[in-house]
CSV table of C-alpha atoms and ligand atoms in Angstrom, one decimal:
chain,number,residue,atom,x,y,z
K,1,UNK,CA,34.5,-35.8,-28.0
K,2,UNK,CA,35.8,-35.2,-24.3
K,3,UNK,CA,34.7,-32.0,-22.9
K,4,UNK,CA,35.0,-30.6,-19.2
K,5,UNK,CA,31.9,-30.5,-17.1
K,6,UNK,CA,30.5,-29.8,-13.6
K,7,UNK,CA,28.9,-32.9,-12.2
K,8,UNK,CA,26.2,-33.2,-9.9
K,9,UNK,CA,26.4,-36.6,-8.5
K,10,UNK,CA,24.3,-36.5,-5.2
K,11,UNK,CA,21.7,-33.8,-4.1
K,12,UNK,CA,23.7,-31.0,-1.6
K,13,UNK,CA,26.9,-32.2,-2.4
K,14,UNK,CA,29.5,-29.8,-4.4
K,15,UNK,CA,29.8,-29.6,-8.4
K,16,UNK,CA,32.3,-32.2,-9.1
K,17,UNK,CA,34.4,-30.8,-12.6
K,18,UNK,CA,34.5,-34.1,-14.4
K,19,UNK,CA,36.1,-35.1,-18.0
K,20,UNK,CA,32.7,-36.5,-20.2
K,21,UNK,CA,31.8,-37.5,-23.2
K,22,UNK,CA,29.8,-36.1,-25.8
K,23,UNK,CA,28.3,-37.6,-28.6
K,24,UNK,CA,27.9,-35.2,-32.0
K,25,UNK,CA,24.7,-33.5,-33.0
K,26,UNK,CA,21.8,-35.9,-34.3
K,27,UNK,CA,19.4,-34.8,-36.5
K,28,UNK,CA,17.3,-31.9,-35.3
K,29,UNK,CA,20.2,-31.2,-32.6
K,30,UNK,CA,23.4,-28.6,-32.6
K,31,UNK,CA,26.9,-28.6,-30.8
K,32,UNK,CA,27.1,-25.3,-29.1
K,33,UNK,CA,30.6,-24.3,-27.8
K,34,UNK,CA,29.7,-22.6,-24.6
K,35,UNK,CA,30.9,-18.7,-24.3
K,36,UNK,CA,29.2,-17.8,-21.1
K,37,UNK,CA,26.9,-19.3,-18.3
K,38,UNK,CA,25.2,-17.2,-15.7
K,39,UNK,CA,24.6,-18.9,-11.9
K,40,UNK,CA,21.3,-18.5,-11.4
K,41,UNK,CA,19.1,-19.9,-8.2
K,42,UNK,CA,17.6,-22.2,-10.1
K,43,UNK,CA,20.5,-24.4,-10.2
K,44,UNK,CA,20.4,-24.7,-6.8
K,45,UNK,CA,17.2,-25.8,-6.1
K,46,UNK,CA,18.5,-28.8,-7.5
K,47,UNK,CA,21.6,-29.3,-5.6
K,48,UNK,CA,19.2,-28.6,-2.4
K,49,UNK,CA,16.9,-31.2,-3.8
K,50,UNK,CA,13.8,-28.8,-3.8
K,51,UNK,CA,13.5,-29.1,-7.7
K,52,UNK,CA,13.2,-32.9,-9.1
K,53,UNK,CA,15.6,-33.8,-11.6
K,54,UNK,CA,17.7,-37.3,-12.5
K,55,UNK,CA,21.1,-37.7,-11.5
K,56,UNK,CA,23.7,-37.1,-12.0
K,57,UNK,CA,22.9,-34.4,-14.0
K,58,UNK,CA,24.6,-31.2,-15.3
K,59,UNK,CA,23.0,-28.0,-14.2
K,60,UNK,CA,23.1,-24.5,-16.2
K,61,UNK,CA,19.9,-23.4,-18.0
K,62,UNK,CA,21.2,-19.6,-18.9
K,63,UNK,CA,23.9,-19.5,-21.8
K,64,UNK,CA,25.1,-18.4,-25.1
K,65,UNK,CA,27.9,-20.0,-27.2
K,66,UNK,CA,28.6,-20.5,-30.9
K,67,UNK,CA,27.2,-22.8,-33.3
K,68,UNK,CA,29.9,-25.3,-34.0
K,69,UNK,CA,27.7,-27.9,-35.8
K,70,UNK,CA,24.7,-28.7,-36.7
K,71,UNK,CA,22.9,-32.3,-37.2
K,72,UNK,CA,20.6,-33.5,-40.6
K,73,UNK,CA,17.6,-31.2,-40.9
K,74,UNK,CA,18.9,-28.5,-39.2
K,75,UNK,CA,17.7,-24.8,-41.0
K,76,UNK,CA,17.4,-22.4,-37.6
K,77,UNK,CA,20.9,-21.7,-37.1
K,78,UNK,CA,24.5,-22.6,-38.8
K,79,UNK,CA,28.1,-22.7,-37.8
K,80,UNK,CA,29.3,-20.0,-36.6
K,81,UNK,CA,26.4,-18.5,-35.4
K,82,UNK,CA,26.0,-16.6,-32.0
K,83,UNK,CA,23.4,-18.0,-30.0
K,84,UNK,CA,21.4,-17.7,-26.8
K,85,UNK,CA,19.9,-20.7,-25.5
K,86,UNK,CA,16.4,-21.0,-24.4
K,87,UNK,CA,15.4,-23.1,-21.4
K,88,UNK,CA,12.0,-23.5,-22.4
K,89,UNK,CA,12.5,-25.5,-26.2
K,90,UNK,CA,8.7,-25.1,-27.8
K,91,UNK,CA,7.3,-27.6,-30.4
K,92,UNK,CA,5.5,-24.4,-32.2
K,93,UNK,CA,2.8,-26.9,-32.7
K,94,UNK,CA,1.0,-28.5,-30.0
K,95,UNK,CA,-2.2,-27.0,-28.1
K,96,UNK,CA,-0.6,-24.1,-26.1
K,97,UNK,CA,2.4,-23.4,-29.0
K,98,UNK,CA,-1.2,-22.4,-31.4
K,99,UNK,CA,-2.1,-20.4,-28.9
K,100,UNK,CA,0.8,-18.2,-28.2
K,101,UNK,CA,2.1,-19.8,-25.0
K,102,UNK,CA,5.3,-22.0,-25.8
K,103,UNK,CA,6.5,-21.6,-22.5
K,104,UNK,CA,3.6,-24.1,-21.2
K,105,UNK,CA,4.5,-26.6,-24.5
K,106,UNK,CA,3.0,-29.6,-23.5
K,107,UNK,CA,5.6,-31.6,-25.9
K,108,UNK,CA,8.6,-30.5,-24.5
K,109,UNK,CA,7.5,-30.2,-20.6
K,110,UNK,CA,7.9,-33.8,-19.8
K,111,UNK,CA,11.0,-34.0,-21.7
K,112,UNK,CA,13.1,-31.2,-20.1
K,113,UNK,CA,12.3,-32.4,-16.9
K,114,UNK,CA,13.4,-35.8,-17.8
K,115,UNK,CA,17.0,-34.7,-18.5
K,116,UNK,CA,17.5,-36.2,-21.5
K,117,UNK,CA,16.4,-35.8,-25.1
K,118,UNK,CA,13.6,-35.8,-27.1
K,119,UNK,CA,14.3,-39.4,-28.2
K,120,UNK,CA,15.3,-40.1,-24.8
K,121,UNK,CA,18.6,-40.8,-24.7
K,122,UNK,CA,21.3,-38.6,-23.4
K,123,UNK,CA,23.8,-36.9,-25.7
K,124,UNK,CA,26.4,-37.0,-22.1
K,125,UNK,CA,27.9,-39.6,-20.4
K,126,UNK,CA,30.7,-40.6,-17.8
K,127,UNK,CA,32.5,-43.8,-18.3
K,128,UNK,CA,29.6,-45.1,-20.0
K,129,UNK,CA,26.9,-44.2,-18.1
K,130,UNK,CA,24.7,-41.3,-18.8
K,131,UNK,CA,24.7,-38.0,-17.7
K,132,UNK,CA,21.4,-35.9,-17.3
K,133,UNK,CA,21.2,-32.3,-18.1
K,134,UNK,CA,19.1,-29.9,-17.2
K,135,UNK,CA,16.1,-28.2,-19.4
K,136,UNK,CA,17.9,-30.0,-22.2
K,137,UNK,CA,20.8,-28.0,-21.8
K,138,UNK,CA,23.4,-28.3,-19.0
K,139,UNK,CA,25.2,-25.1,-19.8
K,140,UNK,CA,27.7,-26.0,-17.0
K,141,UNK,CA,29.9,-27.4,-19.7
K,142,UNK,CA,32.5,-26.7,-22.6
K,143,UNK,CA,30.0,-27.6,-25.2
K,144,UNK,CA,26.1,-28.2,-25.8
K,145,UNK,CA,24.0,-31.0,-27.4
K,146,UNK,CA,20.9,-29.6,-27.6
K,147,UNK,CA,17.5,-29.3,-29.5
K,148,UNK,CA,17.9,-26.2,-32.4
K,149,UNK,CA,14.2,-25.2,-31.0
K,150,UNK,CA,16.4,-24.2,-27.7
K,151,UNK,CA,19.4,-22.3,-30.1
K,152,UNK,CA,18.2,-18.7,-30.6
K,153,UNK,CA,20.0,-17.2,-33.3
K,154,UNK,CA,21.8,-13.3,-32.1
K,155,UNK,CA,23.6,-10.6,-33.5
K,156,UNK,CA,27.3,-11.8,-32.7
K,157,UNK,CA,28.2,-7.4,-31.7
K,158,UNK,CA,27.1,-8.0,-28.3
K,159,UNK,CA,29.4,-9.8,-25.7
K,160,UNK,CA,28.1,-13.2,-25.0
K,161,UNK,CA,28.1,-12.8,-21.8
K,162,UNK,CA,25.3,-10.3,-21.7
K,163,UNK,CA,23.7,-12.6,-24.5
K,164,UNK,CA,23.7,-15.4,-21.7
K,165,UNK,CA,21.6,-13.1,-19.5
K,166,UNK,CA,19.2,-12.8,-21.7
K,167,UNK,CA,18.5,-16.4,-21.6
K,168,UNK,CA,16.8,-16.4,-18.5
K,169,UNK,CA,17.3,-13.2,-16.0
K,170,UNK,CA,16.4,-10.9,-18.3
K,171,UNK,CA,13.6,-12.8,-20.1
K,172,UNK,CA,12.1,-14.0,-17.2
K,173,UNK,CA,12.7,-9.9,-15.2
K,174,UNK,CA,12.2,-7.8,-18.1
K,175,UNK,CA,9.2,-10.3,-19.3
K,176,UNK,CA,7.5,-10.3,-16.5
K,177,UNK,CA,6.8,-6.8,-16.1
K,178,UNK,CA,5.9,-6.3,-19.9
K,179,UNK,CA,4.6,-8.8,-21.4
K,180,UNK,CA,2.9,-11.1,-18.4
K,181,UNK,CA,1.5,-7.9,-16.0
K,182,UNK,CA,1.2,-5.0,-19.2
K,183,UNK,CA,2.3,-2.7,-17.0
K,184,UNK,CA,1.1,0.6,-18.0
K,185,UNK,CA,2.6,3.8,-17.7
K,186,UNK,CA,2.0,5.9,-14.5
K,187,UNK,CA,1.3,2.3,-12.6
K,188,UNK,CA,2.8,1.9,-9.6
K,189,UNK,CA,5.4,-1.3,-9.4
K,190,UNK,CA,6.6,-3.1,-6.3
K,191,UNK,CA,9.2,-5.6,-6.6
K,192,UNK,CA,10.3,-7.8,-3.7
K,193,UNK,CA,13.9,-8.9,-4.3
K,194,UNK,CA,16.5,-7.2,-6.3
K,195,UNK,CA,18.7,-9.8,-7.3
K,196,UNK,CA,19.5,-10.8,-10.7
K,197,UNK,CA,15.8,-11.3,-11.7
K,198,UNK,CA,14.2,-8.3,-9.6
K,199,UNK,CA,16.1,-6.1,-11.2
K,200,UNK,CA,15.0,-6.7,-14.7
K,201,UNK,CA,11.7,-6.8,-13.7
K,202,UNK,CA,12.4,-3.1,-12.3
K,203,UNK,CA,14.2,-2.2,-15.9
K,204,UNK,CA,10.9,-3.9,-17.4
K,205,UNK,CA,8.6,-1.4,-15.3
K,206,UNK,CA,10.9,1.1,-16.2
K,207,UNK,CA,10.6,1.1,-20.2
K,208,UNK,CA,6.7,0.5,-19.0
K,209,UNK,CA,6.8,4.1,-17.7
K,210,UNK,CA,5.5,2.7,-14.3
K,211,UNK,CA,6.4,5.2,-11.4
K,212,UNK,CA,6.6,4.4,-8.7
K,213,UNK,CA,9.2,1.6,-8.7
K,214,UNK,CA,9.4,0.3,-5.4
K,215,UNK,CA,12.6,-2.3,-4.9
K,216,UNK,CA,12.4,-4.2,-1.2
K,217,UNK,CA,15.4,-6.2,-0.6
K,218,UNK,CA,16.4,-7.8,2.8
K,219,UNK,CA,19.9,-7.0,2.0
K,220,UNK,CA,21.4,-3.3,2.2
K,221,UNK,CA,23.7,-3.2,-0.5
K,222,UNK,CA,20.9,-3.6,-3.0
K,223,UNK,CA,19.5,-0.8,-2.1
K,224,UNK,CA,22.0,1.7,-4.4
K,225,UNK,CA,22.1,-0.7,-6.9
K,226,UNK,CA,18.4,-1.0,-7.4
K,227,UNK,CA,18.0,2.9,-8.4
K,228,UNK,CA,20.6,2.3,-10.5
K,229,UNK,CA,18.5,0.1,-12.4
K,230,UNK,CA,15.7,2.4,-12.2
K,231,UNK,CA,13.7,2.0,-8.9
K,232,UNK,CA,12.7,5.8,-7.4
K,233,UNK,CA,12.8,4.1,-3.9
K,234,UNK,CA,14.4,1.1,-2.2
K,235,UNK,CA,13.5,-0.2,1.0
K,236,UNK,CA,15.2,-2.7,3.4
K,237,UNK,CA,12.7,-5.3,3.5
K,238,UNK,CA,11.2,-5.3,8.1
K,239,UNK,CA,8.0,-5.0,9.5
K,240,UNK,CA,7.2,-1.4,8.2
K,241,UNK,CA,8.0,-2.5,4.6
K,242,UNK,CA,4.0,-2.6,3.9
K,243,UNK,CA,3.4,0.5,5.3
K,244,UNK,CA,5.9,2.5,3.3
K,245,UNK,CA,5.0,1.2,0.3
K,246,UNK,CA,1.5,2.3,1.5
K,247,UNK,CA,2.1,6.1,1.9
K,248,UNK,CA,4.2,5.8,-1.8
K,249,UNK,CA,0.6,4.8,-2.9
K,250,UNK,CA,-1.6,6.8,-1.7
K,251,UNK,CA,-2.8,4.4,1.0
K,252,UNK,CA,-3.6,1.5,-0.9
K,253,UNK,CA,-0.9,-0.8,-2.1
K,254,UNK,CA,0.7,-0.7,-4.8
K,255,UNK,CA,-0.7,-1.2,-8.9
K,256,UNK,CA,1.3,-4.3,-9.6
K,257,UNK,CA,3.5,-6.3,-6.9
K,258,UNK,CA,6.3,-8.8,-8.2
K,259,UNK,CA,7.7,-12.0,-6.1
K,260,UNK,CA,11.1,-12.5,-7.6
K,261,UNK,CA,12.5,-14.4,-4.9
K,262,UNK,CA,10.6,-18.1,-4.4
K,263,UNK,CA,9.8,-17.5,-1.0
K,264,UNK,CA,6.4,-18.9,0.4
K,265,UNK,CA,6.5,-16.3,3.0
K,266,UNK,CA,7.6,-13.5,0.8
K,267,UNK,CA,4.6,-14.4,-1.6
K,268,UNK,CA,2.2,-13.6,1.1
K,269,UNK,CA,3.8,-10.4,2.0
K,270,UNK,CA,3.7,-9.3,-1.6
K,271,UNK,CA,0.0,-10.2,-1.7
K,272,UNK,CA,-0.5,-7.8,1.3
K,273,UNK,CA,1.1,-4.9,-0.3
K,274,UNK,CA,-1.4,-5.6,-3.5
K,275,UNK,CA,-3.7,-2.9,-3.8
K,276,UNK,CA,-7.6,-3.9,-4.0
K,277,UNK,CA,-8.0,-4.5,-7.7
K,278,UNK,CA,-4.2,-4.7,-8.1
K,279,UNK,CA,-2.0,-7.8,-9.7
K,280,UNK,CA,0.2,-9.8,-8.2
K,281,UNK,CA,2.5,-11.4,-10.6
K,282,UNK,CA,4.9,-14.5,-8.7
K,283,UNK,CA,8.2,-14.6,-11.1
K,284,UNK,CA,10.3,-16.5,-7.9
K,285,UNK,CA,10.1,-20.5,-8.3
K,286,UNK,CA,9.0,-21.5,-4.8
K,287,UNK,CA,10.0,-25.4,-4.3
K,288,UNK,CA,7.9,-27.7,-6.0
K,289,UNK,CA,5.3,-29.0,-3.5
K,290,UNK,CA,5.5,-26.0,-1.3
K,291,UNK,CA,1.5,-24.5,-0.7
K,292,UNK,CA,1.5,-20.8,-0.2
K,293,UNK,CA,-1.6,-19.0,1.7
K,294,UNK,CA,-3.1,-16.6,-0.2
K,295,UNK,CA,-6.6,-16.1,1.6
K,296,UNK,CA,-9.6,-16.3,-1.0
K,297,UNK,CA,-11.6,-14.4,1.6
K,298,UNK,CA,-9.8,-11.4,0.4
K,299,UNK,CA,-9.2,-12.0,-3.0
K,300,UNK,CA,-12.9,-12.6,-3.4
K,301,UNK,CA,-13.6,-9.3,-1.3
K,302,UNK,CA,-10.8,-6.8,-2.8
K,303,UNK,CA,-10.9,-8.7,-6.5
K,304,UNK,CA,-7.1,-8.5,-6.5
K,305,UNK,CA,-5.3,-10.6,-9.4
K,306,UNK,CA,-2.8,-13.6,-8.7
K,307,UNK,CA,-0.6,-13.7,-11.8
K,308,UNK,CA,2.3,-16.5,-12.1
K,309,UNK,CA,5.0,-16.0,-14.5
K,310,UNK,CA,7.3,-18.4,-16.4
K,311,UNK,CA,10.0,-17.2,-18.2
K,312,UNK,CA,8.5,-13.8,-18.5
K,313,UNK,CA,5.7,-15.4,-20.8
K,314,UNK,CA,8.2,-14.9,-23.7
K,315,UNK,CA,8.7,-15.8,-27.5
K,316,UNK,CA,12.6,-16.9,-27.2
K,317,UNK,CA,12.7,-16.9,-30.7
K,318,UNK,CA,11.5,-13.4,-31.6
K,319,UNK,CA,12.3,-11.7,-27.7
K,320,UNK,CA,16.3,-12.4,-27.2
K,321,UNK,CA,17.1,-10.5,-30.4
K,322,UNK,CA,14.8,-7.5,-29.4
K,323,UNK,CA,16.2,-7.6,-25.4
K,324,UNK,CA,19.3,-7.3,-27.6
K,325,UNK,CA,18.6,-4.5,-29.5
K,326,UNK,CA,17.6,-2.4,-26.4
K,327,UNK,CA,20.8,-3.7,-24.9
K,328,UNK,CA,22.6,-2.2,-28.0
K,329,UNK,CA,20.2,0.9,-27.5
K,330,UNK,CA,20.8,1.8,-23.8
K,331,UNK,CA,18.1,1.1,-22.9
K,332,UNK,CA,18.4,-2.0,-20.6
K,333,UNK,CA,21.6,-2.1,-18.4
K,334,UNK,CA,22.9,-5.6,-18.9
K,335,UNK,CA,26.6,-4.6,-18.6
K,336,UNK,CA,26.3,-3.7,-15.1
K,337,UNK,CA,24.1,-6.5,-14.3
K,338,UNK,CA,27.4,-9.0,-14.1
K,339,UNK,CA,29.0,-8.1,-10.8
K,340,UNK,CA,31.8,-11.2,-10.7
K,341,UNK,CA,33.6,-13.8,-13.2
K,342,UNK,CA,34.3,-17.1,-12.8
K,343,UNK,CA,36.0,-19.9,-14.2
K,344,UNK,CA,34.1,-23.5,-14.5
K,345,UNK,CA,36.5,-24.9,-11.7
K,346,UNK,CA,35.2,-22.1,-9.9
K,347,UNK,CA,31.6,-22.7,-9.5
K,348,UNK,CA,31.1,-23.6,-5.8
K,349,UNK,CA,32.4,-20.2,-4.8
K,350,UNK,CA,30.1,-18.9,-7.3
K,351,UNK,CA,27.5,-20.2,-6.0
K,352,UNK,CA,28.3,-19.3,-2.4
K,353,UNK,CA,28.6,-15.6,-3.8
K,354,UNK,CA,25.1,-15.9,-4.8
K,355,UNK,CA,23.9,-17.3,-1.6
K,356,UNK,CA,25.3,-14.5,0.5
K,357,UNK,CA,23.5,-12.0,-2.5
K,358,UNK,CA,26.6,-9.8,-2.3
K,359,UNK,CA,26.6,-10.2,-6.4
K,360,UNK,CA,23.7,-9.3,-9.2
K,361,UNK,CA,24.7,-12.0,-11.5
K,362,UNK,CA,28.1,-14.4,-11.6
K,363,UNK,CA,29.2,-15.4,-14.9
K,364,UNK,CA,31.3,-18.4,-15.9
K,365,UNK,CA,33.1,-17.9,-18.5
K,366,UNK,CA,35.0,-20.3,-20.5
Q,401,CXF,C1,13.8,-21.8,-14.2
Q,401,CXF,C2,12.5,-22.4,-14.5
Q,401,CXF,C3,12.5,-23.9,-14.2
Q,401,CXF,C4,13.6,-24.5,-15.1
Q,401,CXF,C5,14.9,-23.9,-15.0
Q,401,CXF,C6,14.9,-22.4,-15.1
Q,401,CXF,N1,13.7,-20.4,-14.4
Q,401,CXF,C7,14.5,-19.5,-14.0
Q,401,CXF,O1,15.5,-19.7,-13.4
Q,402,ZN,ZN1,17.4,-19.1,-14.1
């Protein structure tokens, strides 16, 4: 079938929107029509050429749809169904699937990051050649080929928009506070950036019971919007940053610090504002190759805890429906989390809008 896409052809160049082709389900695979897609910076770390994939490729790794078909073999999910997709497809089998961790599955890591399928072909192409997507998914399109490990199954009463959120700002934000720091009630919580990711890690903190919740941003209008999502303070992010969050902690840093942004520099500010003893947990992708400085003179001396996080050290498969529920429940804010629409033809200015950080999360919706 022909479906619309947006094409990138050559690292920091624009999204072209391009007619492709897709080929149907194989076995193990499903056609997803696409509902929702969020712009997320992760996308552009590949148009800027800081995160290594094929080309051309099509980027989007956070979306939801509907089933539309399903190849041979496929049990997880039928048509019809509402689905988020998962970024991070797990084999449930290999040696860090056993152990609870399928967000490190060693199966499926080289293959996302090859762009193509497991079998190693590509389910996309433009006039005959192939197209590469990204994580196995390439959500900047009408419609989906993907693995059904990467097709999480959803109620279909919540707008798939929000159920696009959930595949990877709100995992990787609300995830990050609960499940890879265990933040504990009464814990204080600084987060640098309040963007689409920082602030589900500040609505994670919350339901942790944490309090403080500091939220640092370099950009003022965040500020309001950061209480909103349950921070007690906000601070524009200068030089006396570390010392405020100092006297909100009695002096010594905060409990648990989180890096939502992928700055080097940023990383080793939030290690600074670690209190002895305390965790630092880095959610922001910094770009590949990048070497941040964080000074095992101290770490050694003030035992303080380097935590990375990738995709809030979830279970796709039994986390989107609960994020979900709470959604359902009031009790995480994912309404208010998308600030603009756009169409697909749109997505340059999206992702302009995200560059200036004037928005939470854009949406394209189709
Ligand atoms: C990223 C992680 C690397 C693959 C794409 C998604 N996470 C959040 O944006
Ligand atoms: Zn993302």
């Amino acid at each position: 079938m022909k479906m619309k896409a947006a094409v990138l052809t050559e690292t920091n160049t624009p999204f072209r929107i391009e007619t492709v082709d897709l080929q149907p389900p194989q076995a193990g695979e499903v056609l997803v029509k696409m509902a929702a897609s969020g712009v997320c910076h992760s996308d552009w770390h590949i148009v800027e050429g800081l995160s290594y994939y094929p080309l051309p490729i099509i980027c989007g790794h956070e979306g939801a749809g509907i089933v539309e078909a399903v190849g041979e073999g496929v049990t997880s999910v039928k048509p019809g169904d509402h689905a988020t997709l998962n970024f991070r497809a797990n084999c449930g089998d290999c040696f860090y699937c056993q152990r609870g961790k399928p967000n490190l599955c060693e199966v499926y890591t080289p293959v996302l990051r090859s762009g193509l399928q497991i079998d190693g072909t590509s389910r996309v192409s433009l006039n005959g050649e192939p197209i590469f997507v990204m994580t196995g998914l390439g959500c900047f399109a009408e419609y989906v080929v993907i693995p059904q490990e990467a097709c999480v199954p959803i109620r279909p009463d919540v707008p798939l928009e929000v159920a696009a959120l959930v595949g990877c700002a709100v995992s990787t934000g609300v995830g990050a506070a609960i499940y890879t720091a265990d933040v504990r009630p009464g814990e204080s919580v600084a987060v640098y950036g309040a963007g689409g990711v920082g602030l589900n890690i500040i609505m994670g903190a919350a339901m942790c019971g944490a309090d403080p919740i500091i939220a640092v941003d370099t950009n003022s209008s965040k500020m309001e919007i950061a209480r909103e999502f349950g921070a007690t303070h906000s601070l524009y992010s200068d030089d006396t940053t570390i010392d405020e969050i100092q006297k909100l902690t009695a002096g010594r840093g905060a409990d648990h610090v989180f890096e939502s942004v992928g700055l080097v520099a940023l990383q080793e500010t939030a290690f600074a504002a670690t209190r002895p003893g305390g965790t630092l947990t880095l959610v922001g992708l910094t770009p590949l190759g990048s070497g941040t400085n964080l000074p095992g003179s101290v770490i050694t001396r003030t035992e303080k805890v380097i935590r990375g996080s990738f995709y809030g050290s979830v279970l796709p498969q039994r986390d989107f429906p609960i994020f979900l529920d709470l959604y359902r429940n009031g009790k995480l804010k994912l309404d208010e989390l998308v600030t603009r629409r756009y169409r697909l033809d749109e997505i340059n200015e999206a992702y302009q809008d995200m560059l200036t950080g004037e928005v939470a999360r854009g949406i394209i919706v189709f």
